[in-house]
Amino acid sequence: MKTWLFSAAILLAMVPAAAQQPVKVGVVAPFSGVAADFGKQMQAGMEAFFKLHGDTFAGRRIELLIRDTGGPNPEVAKRLAQELVTRDKVDFLAGFGFTPEALAAAPVATEAKKPMVVMNAATSIVTARSPYIVRFSMTLPQVSAPMATWAAKNGIKNVYTLVTDYAPGIDAEKQFKATFEAAGGKVVGSVRTPLRNPEFAPYVQRIKDAKPDAVFIFVPAGEQSVAFMKAFEERGLKEAGIRLIATGDLTDDDVLQSMGEPVLGVISSHHYSAAHDSPENRAFVKAFHAVAKDLPRPNFMAVGGYDGMAAIADVVKKLGNDIDGDKAIEILRHEKMTSPRGPIEIDPATRDIVQTVYIRKVEKRGDQYLNIEFDKFPDVKDPGKK
Ligand code: PHB
């Protein structure tokens, strides 16, 4: 008995100390306030990944350290990222819903040499702010260019643009205009609305008075999408014959159902729809519902969480007890996989995502409002980087 205990102790001592230690992923995003669902969707996406593939790779369990910015709140995001690397000693930073929060945390990733896996923040510039950033979401130019191409090909000749007045909105406005005008269309007016508490009605009225063929919209998903649709409906733009085209942030699956009738027929371009028809997506949606009882359905931030976690798991599988920032980013920037959204890969030169962008129309199936994909642009790189 004694000898047995003795040799067990020796055996245990021989196991490298890190073998039993979890891999820590610090998740920085809003989990409270107006954008609470940004964080909740990403977390549910990550947990859906665990549900389907387990949470332990190379003997190491992946542990999420959830940190709420209550944002958009760049200063808080930076402080939380700092605490995660210095005090909690995380192996990865992840999450990041709002561009200003990702930009604020970027220098922390660089200094600590920690991979920072972006699951939403979608301004083109984000990945250029640190060599440790890799993005598994989208960029606004990447989804806006296909919308412009589609509009020009489908009888829309002049467009008024409305975007939120911060980096991703400006990215969307500029790319839409560049692509649409290169294809022969004309942007006849542009407005930018405030990031905090916008009152859309006066802007929407101005657009109605200008009588464009269509209005192109980017607002951050969630609360603002709902508020914009309400103003669009109340001011009677549909009846005035003004078509609504947008990035899929407007027809966000997280809030689509609550928009009701007025959203029917809205055309949008995006990288993910909960209604995407593939075996991978069906499995994902099912796992999502099993882990996220209080969310209506996965949105694009959930799929960003799922794919970002798939990439982190791949690093853990390959590096095991030897996770180091430089080795990790080397693996991350070569990721290629079949996502619930379709095929994706990371462009090693920019660490940004290359993916299919879908054109979708909101349709009602039974009592469900869904983004139904009907056209697609494969292998789209971020045009903002040319
Ligand atoms: C961003 O801040 O980058 C952002 C936020 C919400 C979106 C898209 C982009 O829906």
GROMACS .gro file of C-alpha atoms and ligand atoms in nm, residues 38 97-100 120-123 138 140 166 168 218-221 249 300-301, ligand 1:
model
   30
   38PHE     CA    1  -2.389   4.164  -2.768
   97GLY     CA    2  -1.868   4.402  -2.965
   98PHE     CA    3  -1.803   4.770  -3.029
   99THR     CA    4  -1.515   4.904  -3.238
  100PRO     CA    5  -1.414   5.172  -2.982
  120ASN     CA    6  -1.780   4.141  -3.364
  121ALA     CA    7  -1.612   4.488  -3.373
  122ALA     CA    8  -1.629   4.549  -3.746
  123THR     CA    9  -1.442   4.860  -3.853
  138MET     CA   10  -1.687   4.074  -4.052
  140LEU     CA   11  -1.850   4.691  -4.260
  166TYR     CA   12  -1.870   5.648  -3.558
  168PRO     CA   13  -1.807   5.140  -3.854
  218PHE     CA   14  -2.606   5.093  -4.106
  219VAL     CA   15  -2.690   5.122  -3.737
  220PRO     CA   16  -2.545   4.902  -3.462
  221ALA     CA   17  -2.759   4.593  -3.416
  249ASP     CA   18  -2.714   4.474  -3.851
  300PHE     CA   19  -2.412   3.716  -3.616
  301MET     CA   20  -2.238   3.785  -3.286
  387PHB     C1   21  -1.894   4.802  -3.407
  387PHB     O1   22  -1.892   4.890  -3.317
  387PHB     O2   23  -1.793   4.768  -3.469
  387PHB     C2   24  -2.025   4.740  -3.441
  387PHB     C3   25  -2.128   4.736  -3.345
  387PHB     C4   26  -2.251   4.679  -3.379
  387PHB     C5   27  -2.271   4.627  -3.505
  387PHB     C6   28  -2.167   4.628  -3.599
  387PHB     C7   29  -2.045   4.686  -3.567
  387PHB     O3   30  -2.391   4.576  -3.538
   0.00000   0.00000   0.00000
